[in-house]
Coordinates of C-alpha atoms in Angstrom, one line a residue:
X1 CA 62.9 84.8 -7.2
X2 CA 63.8 82.7 -4.1
X3 CA 67.4 83.9 -4.0
X4 CA 66.4 87.5 -3.8
X5 CA 64.1 87.0 -0.7
X6 CA 65.4 88.1 2.7
X7 CA 66.6 85.5 5.2
X8 CA 63.5 84.9 7.3
X9 CA 63.4 85.8 11.0
X10 CA 60.5 84.3 12.8
X11 CA 59.0 84.9 16.2
X12 CA 56.6 81.9 15.9
X13 CA 57.7 78.4 14.9
X14 CA 54.2 77.9 13.4
X15 CA 55.2 80.4 10.7
X16 CA 58.5 78.5 10.0
X17 CA 57.2 75.0 9.3
X18 CA 54.5 73.8 6.9
X19 CA 52.3 71.6 9.2
X20 CA 51.3 71.5 12.8
X21 CA 52.7 68.0 13.2
X22 CA 56.2 69.2 12.1
X23 CA 55.9 72.4 14.2
X24 CA 55.1 70.4 17.4
X25 CA 58.0 68.0 16.8
X26 CA 60.5 70.8 16.1
X27 CA 59.2 73.0 19.1
X28 CA 60.3 70.3 21.5
X29 CA 63.8 70.5 20.1
X30 CA 63.9 74.3 20.1
X31 CA 62.7 74.2 23.8
X32 CA 65.4 71.7 24.7
X33 CA 68.3 73.7 23.3
X34 CA 66.9 76.9 24.9
X35 CA 66.8 75.1 28.3
X36 CA 70.3 73.7 27.9
X37 CA 71.5 77.2 26.9
X38 CA 70.1 78.6 30.2
X39 CA 71.7 75.8 32.2
X40 CA 75.1 76.4 30.7
X41 CA 75.2 80.2 30.3
X42 CA 72.8 81.4 33.0
X43 CA 70.7 83.4 30.5
X44 CA 68.0 82.9 27.8
X45 CA 69.2 82.7 24.2
X46 CA 68.3 85.7 22.0
X47 CA 68.1 83.6 18.8
X48 CA 68.1 80.1 17.5
X49 CA 69.6 79.7 14.0
X50 CA 68.5 76.6 12.1
X51 CA 70.0 75.2 8.9
X52 CA 68.9 71.8 7.4
X53 CA 70.9 69.2 5.8
X54 CA 70.1 68.3 2.2
X55 CA 69.8 65.3 -0.1
X56 CA 70.8 65.7 -3.7
X57 CA 68.3 63.8 -5.8
X58 CA 70.5 64.0 -8.9
X59 CA 73.4 66.1 -10.2
X60 CA 76.5 64.9 -8.4
X61 CA 79.8 66.8 -8.6
X62 CA 78.6 69.2 -11.3
X63 CA 77.9 72.3 -9.2
X64 CA 81.5 73.4 -9.2
X65 CA 81.4 73.0 -13.0
X66 CA 78.5 75.5 -12.8
X67 CA 75.8 73.2 -14.0
X68 CA 72.4 73.0 -12.4
X69 CA 71.6 70.5 -9.7
X70 CA 68.4 69.0 -8.1
X71 CA 68.5 68.9 -4.3
X72 CA 66.0 69.3 -1.6
X73 CA 66.4 70.3 2.1
X74 CA 65.5 67.6 4.6
X75 CA 64.0 67.7 8.1
X76 CA 67.3 66.8 9.8
X77 CA 69.1 70.0 10.8
X78 CA 71.6 72.0 12.9
X79 CA 70.4 74.3 15.6
X80 CA 72.6 77.0 17.2
X81 CA 71.2 79.0 20.2
X82 CA 73.1 82.2 20.8
X83 CA 73.1 85.4 22.9
X84 CA 75.4 88.3 23.6
X85 CA 77.8 87.4 26.4
X86 CA 76.6 88.2 29.9
X87 CA 78.4 91.5 30.8
X88 CA 79.2 90.2 34.3
X89 CA 81.1 87.2 33.1
X90 CA 84.8 86.9 32.0
X91 CA 85.7 88.1 28.5
X92 CA 82.5 90.1 28.3
X93 CA 84.6 93.1 27.1
X94 CA 86.7 91.2 24.5
X95 CA 85.3 92.2 21.1
X96 CA 84.0 89.1 19.3
X97 CA 85.0 86.6 22.0
X98 CA 83.1 83.3 21.6
X99 CA 82.1 80.6 24.1
X100 CA 81.0 77.7 22.0
X101 CA 79.4 74.6 23.5
X102 CA 78.0 71.5 21.9
X103 CA 75.2 69.4 23.4
X104 CA 76.8 66.2 22.2
X105 CA 79.2 65.1 25.1
X106 CA 82.0 64.0 22.8
X107 CA 82.6 67.6 21.7
X108 CA 84.4 69.7 24.3
X109 CA 83.5 73.3 25.0
X110 CA 85.7 75.8 23.1
X111 CA 86.5 79.5 23.6
X112 CA 88.3 81.8 21.1
X113 CA 88.7 85.4 20.2
X114 CA 89.2 86.7 16.7
X115 CA 92.3 88.9 16.1
X116 CA 92.0 92.2 14.2
X117 CA 94.8 92.9 11.8
X118 CA 94.6 96.6 10.8
X119 CA 96.2 97.5 7.5
X120 CA 98.5 100.5 7.2
X121 CA 96.6 103.5 5.9
X122 CA 99.5 105.2 4.1
X123 CA 99.1 106.4 0.5
X124 CA 101.7 103.8 -0.6
X125 CA 99.8 101.0 1.1
X126 CA 96.5 102.1 -0.5
X127 CA 98.0 102.2 -3.9
X128 CA 99.5 98.7 -3.4
X129 CA 96.1 97.4 -2.2
X130 CA 94.4 98.9 -5.3
X131 CA 97.0 97.3 -7.6
X132 CA 96.7 93.9 -5.8
X133 CA 92.9 94.0 -6.1
X134 CA 93.2 94.8 -9.8
X135 CA 95.6 91.9 -10.3
X136 CA 93.3 89.6 -8.2
X137 CA 96.0 89.0 -5.6
X138 CA 94.7 87.5 -2.4
X139 CA 94.7 90.1 0.4
X140 CA 95.1 89.2 4.1
X141 CA 91.7 89.6 5.8
X142 CA 91.2 92.1 8.6
X143 CA 90.1 89.4 11.0
X144 CA 91.9 86.2 11.8
X145 CA 90.7 83.0 13.4
X146 CA 93.0 79.9 13.6
X147 CA 91.6 77.0 11.6
X148 CA 93.8 73.9 11.1
X149 CA 92.5 72.4 7.9
X150 CA 94.7 69.3 8.4
X151 CA 92.8 68.3 11.6
X152 CA 89.3 69.8 11.6
X153 CA 87.4 70.0 14.9
X154 CA 83.8 70.7 15.4
X155 CA 84.4 74.4 16.2
X156 CA 86.3 74.8 12.9
X157 CA 82.9 75.1 11.1
X158 CA 81.7 77.6 13.7
X159 CA 84.8 79.7 13.1
X160 CA 84.3 79.4 9.3
X161 CA 80.8 80.8 9.6
X162 CA 82.2 83.6 11.8
X163 CA 84.8 84.6 9.3
X164 CA 82.3 85.8 6.8
X165 CA 80.4 87.9 9.3
X166 CA 83.6 89.5 10.6
X167 CA 85.0 90.4 7.3
X168 CA 81.8 91.5 5.7
X169 CA 80.4 93.6 8.6
X170 CA 83.3 94.5 10.9
X171 CA 86.2 95.6 8.7
X172 CA 88.9 97.8 10.1
X173 CA 87.4 100.8 8.4
X174 CA 83.9 100.3 9.9
X175 CA 82.7 101.5 13.3
X176 CA 81.6 99.2 16.0
X177 CA 82.9 95.8 17.1
X178 CA 81.4 92.3 17.1
X179 CA 79.5 91.2 20.1
X180 CA 81.1 88.7 22.6
X181 CA 78.8 85.7 22.2
X182 CA 77.7 82.5 23.9
X183 CA 76.4 79.8 21.6
X184 CA 75.2 76.2 21.9
X185 CA 75.1 73.7 19.0
X186 CA 73.0 70.6 18.5
X187 CA 72.0 68.7 15.5
X188 CA 70.4 65.7 13.8
X189 CA 72.3 65.7 10.6
X190 CA 74.7 62.7 10.8
X191 CA 78.3 63.9 10.1
X192 CA 80.2 62.4 7.2
X193 CA 77.1 60.8 5.8
X194 CA 76.7 62.8 2.5
X195 CA 73.7 64.8 3.6
X196 CA 75.8 68.0 4.1
X197 CA 76.3 68.2 7.9
X198 CA 79.3 70.6 7.3
X199 CA 77.4 73.0 5.1
X200 CA 74.5 73.0 7.6
X201 CA 77.0 73.8 10.4
X202 CA 78.6 76.7 8.4
X203 CA 75.2 78.1 7.4
X204 CA 73.8 77.9 10.9
X205 CA 77.0 79.5 12.3
X206 CA 76.9 82.3 9.8
X207 CA 73.2 83.0 10.7
X208 CA 73.9 82.9 14.4
X209 CA 76.6 85.5 14.2
X210 CA 74.6 87.7 11.9
X211 CA 71.6 87.5 14.2
X212 CA 73.4 88.1 17.5
X213 CA 75.1 91.2 15.9
X214 CA 71.7 92.4 14.7
X215 CA 72.6 92.2 11.0
X216 CA 69.3 90.6 10.2
X217 CA 67.1 93.1 12.0
X218 CA 64.8 95.4 10.1
X219 CA 66.5 98.6 9.2
X220 CA 69.9 97.1 8.7
X221 CA 71.2 96.2 5.2
X222 CA 69.0 93.3 4.0
X223 CA 70.7 89.9 3.9
X224 CA 69.1 88.0 1.0
X225 CA 69.1 84.3 0.8
X226 CA 71.4 84.5 -2.3
X227 CA 73.9 86.6 -0.4
X228 CA 73.9 84.2 2.5
X229 CA 74.6 81.4 0.0
X230 CA 77.6 83.2 -1.4
X231 CA 78.9 84.0 2.1
X232 CA 78.4 80.4 3.3
X233 CA 80.3 79.0 0.2
X234 CA 83.2 81.3 0.9
X235 CA 83.1 80.4 4.6
X236 CA 83.2 76.6 3.9
X237 CA 86.2 77.2 1.6
X238 CA 88.1 78.3 4.7
X239 CA 88.1 74.7 6.0
X240 CA 89.8 73.5 2.8
X241 CA 86.8 72.4 0.7
X242 CA 86.4 73.8 -2.8
X243 CA 82.6 73.7 -2.6
X244 CA 80.5 74.4 -5.6
X245 CA 77.6 75.9 -3.7
X246 CA 74.9 73.2 -4.0
X247 CA 74.9 72.2 -0.3
X248 CA 74.7 75.7 1.0
X249 CA 72.0 76.7 -1.6
X250 CA 69.8 73.7 -0.8
X251 CA 70.1 74.4 2.9
X252 CA 69.2 78.1 2.5
X253 CA 66.8 78.1 -0.4
X254 CA 64.9 74.9 0.5
X255 CA 61.1 75.1 0.5
X256 CA 58.7 72.7 2.1
X257 CA 57.0 70.3 -0.4
X258 CA 59.2 71.3 -3.3
X259 CA 62.6 70.2 -4.7
X260 CA 64.9 72.8 -6.2
X261 CA 66.4 73.1 -9.6
X262 CA 69.4 75.3 -8.7
X263 CA 71.5 76.9 -11.5
X264 CA 74.7 78.8 -10.8
X265 CA 75.6 80.5 -14.1
X266 CA 75.6 83.3 -15.0
X267 CA 74.2 83.9 -11.5
X268 CA 72.5 81.9 -8.7
X269 CA 68.9 81.0 -9.5
X270 CA 66.5 78.6 -7.9
X271 CA 63.3 77.1 -9.4
X272 CA 60.8 75.3 -7.2
X273 CA 59.8 72.0 -8.8
X274 CA 57.0 69.7 -7.6
X275 CA 57.8 66.0 -7.7
X276 CA 55.4 63.7 -9.5
X277 CA 52.8 61.5 -7.8
X278 CA 51.3 58.3 -8.7
X279 CA 47.5 58.0 -8.8
X280 CA 45.6 54.8 -8.2
X281 CA 41.8 55.4 -8.6
X282 CA 41.0 58.2 -6.3
X283 CA 44.1 57.7 -4.1
X284 CA 47.1 60.1 -4.7
X285 CA 50.4 58.6 -3.6
X286 CA 53.5 60.6 -3.0
X287 CA 56.9 60.0 -4.4
X288 CA 59.0 59.6 -1.2
X289 CA 62.7 59.5 -0.9
X290 CA 64.4 57.2 1.6
X291 CA 68.0 58.1 2.8
X292 CA 70.1 55.1 3.8
X293 CA 73.6 55.6 5.4
X294 CA 76.3 53.2 4.2
X295 CA 78.0 53.9 7.6
X296 CA 81.2 54.5 5.7
X297 CA 82.3 58.0 7.0
X298 CA 83.2 60.4 4.2
X299 CA 85.2 63.5 5.1
X300 CA 85.8 65.8 2.2
X301 CA 88.9 67.4 3.8
X302 CA 90.6 64.1 4.7
X303 CA 92.1 62.7 1.5
X304 CA 90.9 65.8 -0.5
X305 CA 94.0 65.9 -2.6
X306 CA 93.3 62.5 -4.1
X307 CA 89.5 62.7 -4.1
X308 CA 87.3 65.8 -3.9
X309 CA 89.8 68.5 -4.7
X310 CA 91.4 66.3 -7.3
X311 CA 88.0 66.0 -9.0
X312 CA 87.6 69.7 -9.1
X313 CA 91.0 70.2 -10.8
X314 CA 90.4 67.3 -13.3
X315 CA 87.1 68.9 -14.2
X316 CA 88.7 72.2 -14.8
X317 CA 91.4 70.6 -16.9
X318 CA 88.8 68.8 -18.9
X319 CA 87.1 72.2 -19.6
X320 CA 90.5 73.6 -20.8
X321 CA 91.2 70.8 -23.1
X322 CA 87.7 70.7 -24.5
X323 CA 87.8 74.5 -25.2
X324 CA 91.1 74.0 -27.0
X325 CA 89.8 71.1 -29.0
X326 CA 86.7 73.2 -30.0
X327 CA 89.0 76.1 -31.1
X328 CA 87.4 78.7 -28.8
X329 CA 89.2 82.1 -29.2
X330 CA 91.6 83.6 -26.7
X331 CA 89.0 86.1 -25.7
X332 CA 86.9 83.3 -24.3
X333 CA 89.5 82.3 -21.7
X334 CA 90.0 85.9 -20.4
X335 CA 86.2 86.4 -20.1
X336 CA 85.6 83.5 -17.8
X337 CA 84.4 83.8 -14.2
X338 CA 88.0 83.0 -13.2
X339 CA 90.1 84.3 -16.1
X340 CA 92.0 81.6 -18.0
X341 CA 90.3 78.8 -15.9
X342 CA 87.0 78.1 -17.6
X343 CA 84.4 75.7 -16.3
X344 CA 82.7 73.1 -18.4
X345 CA 79.4 75.1 -18.2
X346 CA 81.2 78.2 -19.7
X347 CA 82.7 76.0 -22.4
X348 CA 79.2 74.7 -23.3
X349 CA 77.9 78.2 -23.4
X350 CA 80.7 79.4 -25.7
X351 CA 80.1 76.4 -27.9
X352 CA 76.4 77.2 -28.2
X353 CA 77.1 80.8 -29.0
X354 CA 79.4 79.8 -31.9
X355 CA 76.8 77.3 -33.2
X356 CA 73.8 79.5 -32.6
X357 CA 74.8 83.2 -32.7
X358 CA 71.5 84.3 -31.2
X359 CA 72.4 82.5 -27.9
X360 CA 72.5 84.7 -24.8
X361 CA 72.9 84.0 -21.1
X362 CA 71.1 82.7 -19.2
X363 CA 70.7 80.0 -21.9
X364 CA 67.2 78.3 -21.9
X365 CA 67.3 74.8 -20.5
X366 CA 66.1 73.3 -23.8
X367 CA 69.0 74.8 -25.8
X368 CA 71.4 73.9 -23.1
X369 CA 70.2 70.3 -23.2
X370 CA 70.7 70.2 -27.0
X371 CA 74.2 71.5 -26.6
X372 CA 75.1 68.9 -24.0
X373 CA 73.7 66.2 -26.3
X374 CA 76.0 67.4 -29.1
X375 CA 79.0 67.4 -26.8
X376 CA 78.6 63.8 -25.6
X377 CA 80.5 62.5 -28.7
X378 CA 83.0 65.3 -28.7
X379 CA 84.1 64.2 -25.2
X380 CA 85.7 61.2 -26.8
X381 CA 88.5 63.5 -28.0
X382 CA 89.7 63.7 -24.4
X383 CA 90.6 60.1 -24.1
X384 CA 94.3 59.6 -23.2
X385 CA 95.2 57.7 -26.3
X386 CA 93.4 60.3 -28.6
X387 CA 95.2 63.2 -26.9
X388 CA 98.6 61.5 -27.0
X389 CA 98.1 60.7 -30.7
X390 CA 97.2 64.3 -31.5
X391 CA 100.3 65.5 -29.8
X392 CA 102.5 62.9 -31.4
X393 CA 103.5 61.4 -28.0
X394 CA 104.5 57.8 -27.4
X395 CA 102.1 55.5 -25.4
X396 CA 105.0 53.3 -24.3
X397 CA 104.8 52.6 -20.6
X398 CA 101.1 53.6 -20.4
X399 CA 99.1 50.8 -18.7
X400 CA 96.7 49.0 -21.0
X401 CA 93.2 50.5 -20.9
X402 CA 94.5 53.7 -19.1
X403 CA 92.4 56.6 -20.4
X404 CA 94.1 59.3 -18.2
X405 CA 96.9 61.7 -18.9
X406 CA 100.1 62.6 -17.1
X407 CA 100.6 66.1 -16.0
X408 CA 103.3 66.9 -18.6
X409 CA 100.9 65.6 -21.3
X410 CA 98.1 67.9 -20.1
X411 CA 100.4 70.9 -20.0
X412 CA 101.5 70.3 -23.6
X413 CA 97.9 69.8 -24.7
X414 CA 96.8 73.1 -23.2
X415 CA 99.6 75.0 -25.0
X416 CA 100.5 76.9 -21.8
X417 CA 104.0 77.2 -20.4
X418 CA 104.5 75.2 -17.3
X419 CA 104.9 78.1 -14.9
X420 CA 101.6 79.7 -16.1
X421 CA 99.8 76.4 -16.0
X422 CA 100.8 75.7 -12.4
X423 CA 99.8 79.2 -11.3
X424 CA 96.4 78.8 -12.9
X425 CA 95.5 75.3 -12.0
X426 CA 97.7 74.1 -9.1
X427 CA 98.8 77.1 -7.0
X428 CA 95.5 77.3 -5.1
X429 CA 94.9 73.6 -4.3
X430 CA 96.9 70.5 -3.2
X431 CA 96.2 67.5 -5.5
X432 CA 98.0 64.2 -6.2
X433 CA 97.7 61.9 -9.2
X434 CA 99.9 60.0 -11.6
X435 CA 97.2 59.9 -14.3
X436 CA 94.6 62.7 -14.4
X437 CA 91.3 61.2 -15.6
X438 CA 90.2 64.0 -17.8
X439 CA 88.0 62.0 -20.1
X440 CA 86.1 60.1 -17.4
X441 CA 85.4 63.3 -15.4
X442 CA 84.2 65.2 -18.5
X443 CA 81.9 62.4 -19.6
X444 CA 80.3 62.2 -16.1
X445 CA 79.8 66.0 -15.9
X446 CA 78.2 66.3 -19.3
X447 CA 76.0 63.3 -19.0
X448 CA 75.0 64.1 -15.4
X449 CA 74.1 67.7 -16.4
X450 CA 71.9 66.1 -19.1
X451 CA 70.3 63.8 -16.6
X452 CA 69.5 66.8 -14.3
X453 CA 67.7 68.6 -17.2
X454 CA 65.8 65.4 -18.1
X455 CA 64.8 64.9 -14.4
X456 CA 63.5 68.5 -14.4
X457 CA 61.6 67.9 -17.7
X458 CA 59.9 64.8 -16.3
X459 CA 58.8 66.6 -13.1
X460 CA 57.5 69.7 -15.0
X461 CA 55.6 67.5 -17.5
X462 CA 54.0 65.5 -14.7
X463 CA 53.0 68.7 -13.0
X464 CA 51.3 70.0 -16.1
X465 CA 49.5 66.7 -16.4
X466 CA 48.4 66.9 -12.8
X467 CA 46.9 70.4 -13.3
X468 CA 44.8 69.0 -16.2
X469 CA 43.9 65.5 -15.1
X470 CA 42.5 62.9 -17.4
X471 CA 41.5 59.3 -17.3
X472 CA 45.0 58.3 -18.4
X473 CA 46.8 60.0 -15.6
X474 CA 47.6 56.9 -13.6
X475 CA 49.9 55.1 -16.1
X476 CA 51.4 58.5 -17.2
X477 CA 52.4 59.5 -13.7
X478 CA 53.7 56.0 -12.8
X479 CA 55.8 56.2 -15.9
X480 CA 57.1 59.5 -14.7
X481 CA 58.3 58.0 -11.5
X482 CA 59.9 55.1 -13.3
X483 CA 61.7 57.6 -15.6
X484 CA 63.1 59.5 -12.6
X485 CA 64.2 56.1 -11.1
X486 CA 66.0 55.2 -14.4
X487 CA 67.8 58.6 -14.4
X488 CA 68.9 58.0 -10.7
X489 CA 70.2 54.6 -11.6
X490 CA 72.2 55.9 -14.5
X491 CA 73.6 58.6 -12.3
X492 CA 74.9 56.0 -9.8
X493 CA 76.5 54.0 -12.6
X494 CA 78.3 57.2 -13.8
X495 CA 79.4 58.2 -10.3
X496 CA 80.8 54.7 -9.8
X497 CA 82.5 54.1 -13.1
X498 CA 83.3 57.6 -14.6
X499 CA 83.7 59.9 -11.6
X500 CA 84.9 57.1 -9.3
X501 CA 83.3 58.7 -6.2
X502 CA 81.4 55.7 -5.0
X503 CA 82.7 52.8 -2.9
X504 CA 82.0 49.1 -2.6
X505 CA 79.5 49.7 0.3
X506 CA 77.6 52.3 -1.6
X507 CA 77.5 50.1 -4.7
X508 CA 76.1 47.2 -2.6
X509 CA 73.6 49.4 -0.8
X510 CA 72.1 50.8 -4.0
X511 CA 71.7 47.3 -5.4
X512 CA 70.0 46.1 -2.2
X513 CA 67.7 49.2 -2.3
X514 CA 66.7 48.3 -5.9
X515 CA 66.0 44.7 -5.0
X516 CA 63.9 45.9 -2.1
X517 CA 61.5 47.8 -4.3
X518 CA 63.1 51.2 -5.0
X519 CA 62.4 52.7 -8.5
X520 CA 65.8 54.3 -8.4
X521 CA 68.8 54.5 -6.0
X522 CA 72.0 56.4 -6.1
X523 CA 74.7 57.8 -3.8
X524 CA 74.1 61.4 -2.6
X525 CA 76.7 63.9 -1.6
X526 CA 80.4 63.9 -2.2
X527 CA 80.5 60.1 -2.2
X528 CA 83.3 57.7 -1.1
X529 CA 80.9 56.8 1.7
X530 CA 77.9 58.5 3.2
X531 CA 74.4 58.0 2.1
X532 CA 72.2 56.7 -0.7
X533 CA 68.9 58.2 -1.7
X534 CA 66.1 55.9 -3.1
X535 CA 62.8 56.8 -4.8
X536 CA 60.1 54.7 -3.2
X537 CA 56.3 54.7 -3.5
X538 CA 54.9 56.0 -0.1
X539 CA 52.7 52.9 0.5
X540 CA 55.9 50.7 0.3
X541 CA 58.2 52.8 2.5
X542 CA 57.8 50.7 5.7
X543 CA 58.4 47.4 3.9
X544 CA 61.2 48.8 1.9
X545 CA 63.1 50.1 5.0
X546 CA 62.6 46.8 6.8
X547 CA 64.0 44.9 3.9
X548 CA 67.1 47.1 3.6
X549 CA 67.7 46.8 7.4
X550 CA 67.7 43.0 7.1
X551 CA 69.8 42.8 3.9
X552 CA 72.6 45.4 4.3
X553 CA 75.5 43.9 6.2
X554 CA 76.5 47.2 7.8
X555 CA 73.1 47.3 9.7
X556 CA 73.5 43.9 11.4
X557 CA 73.9 44.2 15.1
X558 CA 72.7 47.8 15.4
X559 CA 70.0 48.6 17.9
X560 CA 66.7 50.1 16.8
X561 CA 67.6 53.7 17.6
X562 CA 70.8 53.5 15.5
X563 CA 68.9 51.8 12.7
X564 CA 66.3 54.6 12.6
X565 CA 69.1 57.1 12.4
X566 CA 70.8 55.2 9.6
X567 CA 67.8 54.8 7.3
X568 CA 64.8 57.2 7.2
X569 CA 62.2 58.6 4.8
X570 CA 62.2 62.3 4.0
X571 CA 60.2 64.9 2.2
X572 CA 61.3 68.3 0.9
X573 CA 61.7 70.5 4.0
X574 CA 62.0 74.2 4.9
X575 CA 65.2 76.1 4.4
X576 CA 67.4 78.0 6.9
X577 CA 65.9 80.6 9.2
X578 CA 66.4 82.4 12.5
X579 CA 64.0 82.1 15.4
X580 CA 63.9 85.2 17.6
X581 CA 62.9 84.5 21.2
X582 CA 60.6 87.0 22.8
X583 CA 59.9 87.8 26.4

C-alpha cells in the first residue's frame, strides 16, 4: 500500500522522475538551488527536499468530512536545500537555530531559534498530565516557535513544518538536540492559486528538517509516507487552517502517470487509478488536464472565519443534525474519531450498519455509493424551514428563500445544552455567520462524494476495457472522457451554488474553458479564487490554451511569461522525496 512505503531518499534524480526529459528539466533547477545555497551559506547543501503542488480533479471540500477525493500531484513544486549550520558561523551552537532564505527577492531572510519548554517531572505533574491526556485536554508542546496566524509570512510555513519534527523527535525526555540548520527555499507553485502551495511548503519543510537531522537515514525509525501525511496535516493546522489532509496526501503519495483515489476513513489509504484515453484508429490520445489561474488570490487563513473554517463547522453541524434525524444511538456519538463530533462519513457508515448489519469498515465503495444515493433525499430534512417546523419554531423574520439556520435553532435541534455545544463545536475554531447553511453544505458533501466514486468507476471501467481491447474501444473511451467531464461540470455547479466557494471570476473562467473545447471544467482547491482544472484532449491543448488566453479578461495585458505561468497543461507527477547530495 502506498501510504505504508518509506519516504524516498534518492542519490540520483534519474531514479526520482519517470522520464529523461523531466529529469533533465528538474536537474537544472536542483543545480541552481544548490549553487545559490553555496553562494549564500558558503557550503554545499546536504539535502534538497522536494514537495509538489497538487490539482484536485474532483472531490472538493469533502476530505475533512472524511470522504475520498481524487487528486494528482503536478510538476510544479517547492524545493528546500538544507545543511547543518557551518560550525564556524554565528549561532552554530544554538540547538535548532534556523537561517532561512528564499530565492525570491520579495521574501526577506529570516532567522529563528525554537524554545524548549521543559515540563516539571514531579509525581503530581505526571499524574495531572496523564489525566489531561485521558480527558483529551490540549497540552503545551515541549518546543515553541512563534507563528502569528493573523499575519502569515513565508517563514510561517517553514516553522509549521519544523514544529512536527521538534515535537515528534526532540521531546524533553529524549537525548540529543536538533541541528542548527541553513535552508534555502525556491518554488514554482503559484501561491494562493488553489494548487496547494501552502501544503507543498509545509511538506517540503517537514522533509528538510527530518533529513538534516538524519531521521530519514537507514537505521533510524522508518518514516512512512502515511506518517509524513499525518505530520504535515498537524503542522499546517498550526498556521490556522483546519486541513482535511487531501493536499498533503496528494503531495506525498503522488505517483507519476496515475491519479489517486485517497480515502481517509477508517484510516488513510491511497489507490492508484489510471485515467482513460481516447483511441482514434491506431493513435492513443491522453486525457490531459489544463490548470488555469483566475488570478484572484485565495488565502485560506485570511477570512477563514467566514469561509474555510466556517464550512468545516457547517459540515460538522450538518452531520450532527443528520445523525439526530436518523435516530442514531448515543453510543455512536461517543465512538466517533472526535467523540460527540461526528463527520458526515461516520454518519453514512453508521446509517449503512443499521440498514445492512453485515457492514464493516472499511466499507466497499459500491456499498458506500448506494448509501450516499439513499441519503440524497434524506438531506432535505436539513432545510431551514423543515427544521424550524419540526421544532415548532416561528419563521417570522427569516428572509424569503433562506434555507439556513441561526445558531440558537441549531443548538435546539441537536438537543445539546448551549455550554456543551459551544465546547464541542465552537471552542476550537473562530467562525462568523448569521445563518449557518447546514442543508446546502450537506447536499454538496453527499453529492460530491458520490461524484468522486462515479469518477473512480468510470476510470476503472475504462482501464479494464483498455486491458482487453476490442473494435468498439474508440467510442467507449471517448464516452468515458465525456462522462468525467460531465461529473466535473456538476461539481463546479455544486461548489458554486451549494458550497458557495466559487467566485464570479472562477464561474466565468470555467464557462470560457468549456466554450474553448474542454470536456469538463471546475474550480480546484479551496476556492474563492485560485485555479480551475479542465479536461482537454491532448491534441487540442495548444488551441485550447490560446483560446482561453484570448477570452479571459484577467489575462489581457499579461506578457507571455506570466501567461505561461497562469495557464499550463499538466500530467500526474511524482510525489515528495529527498535528494541526498553526495561528494
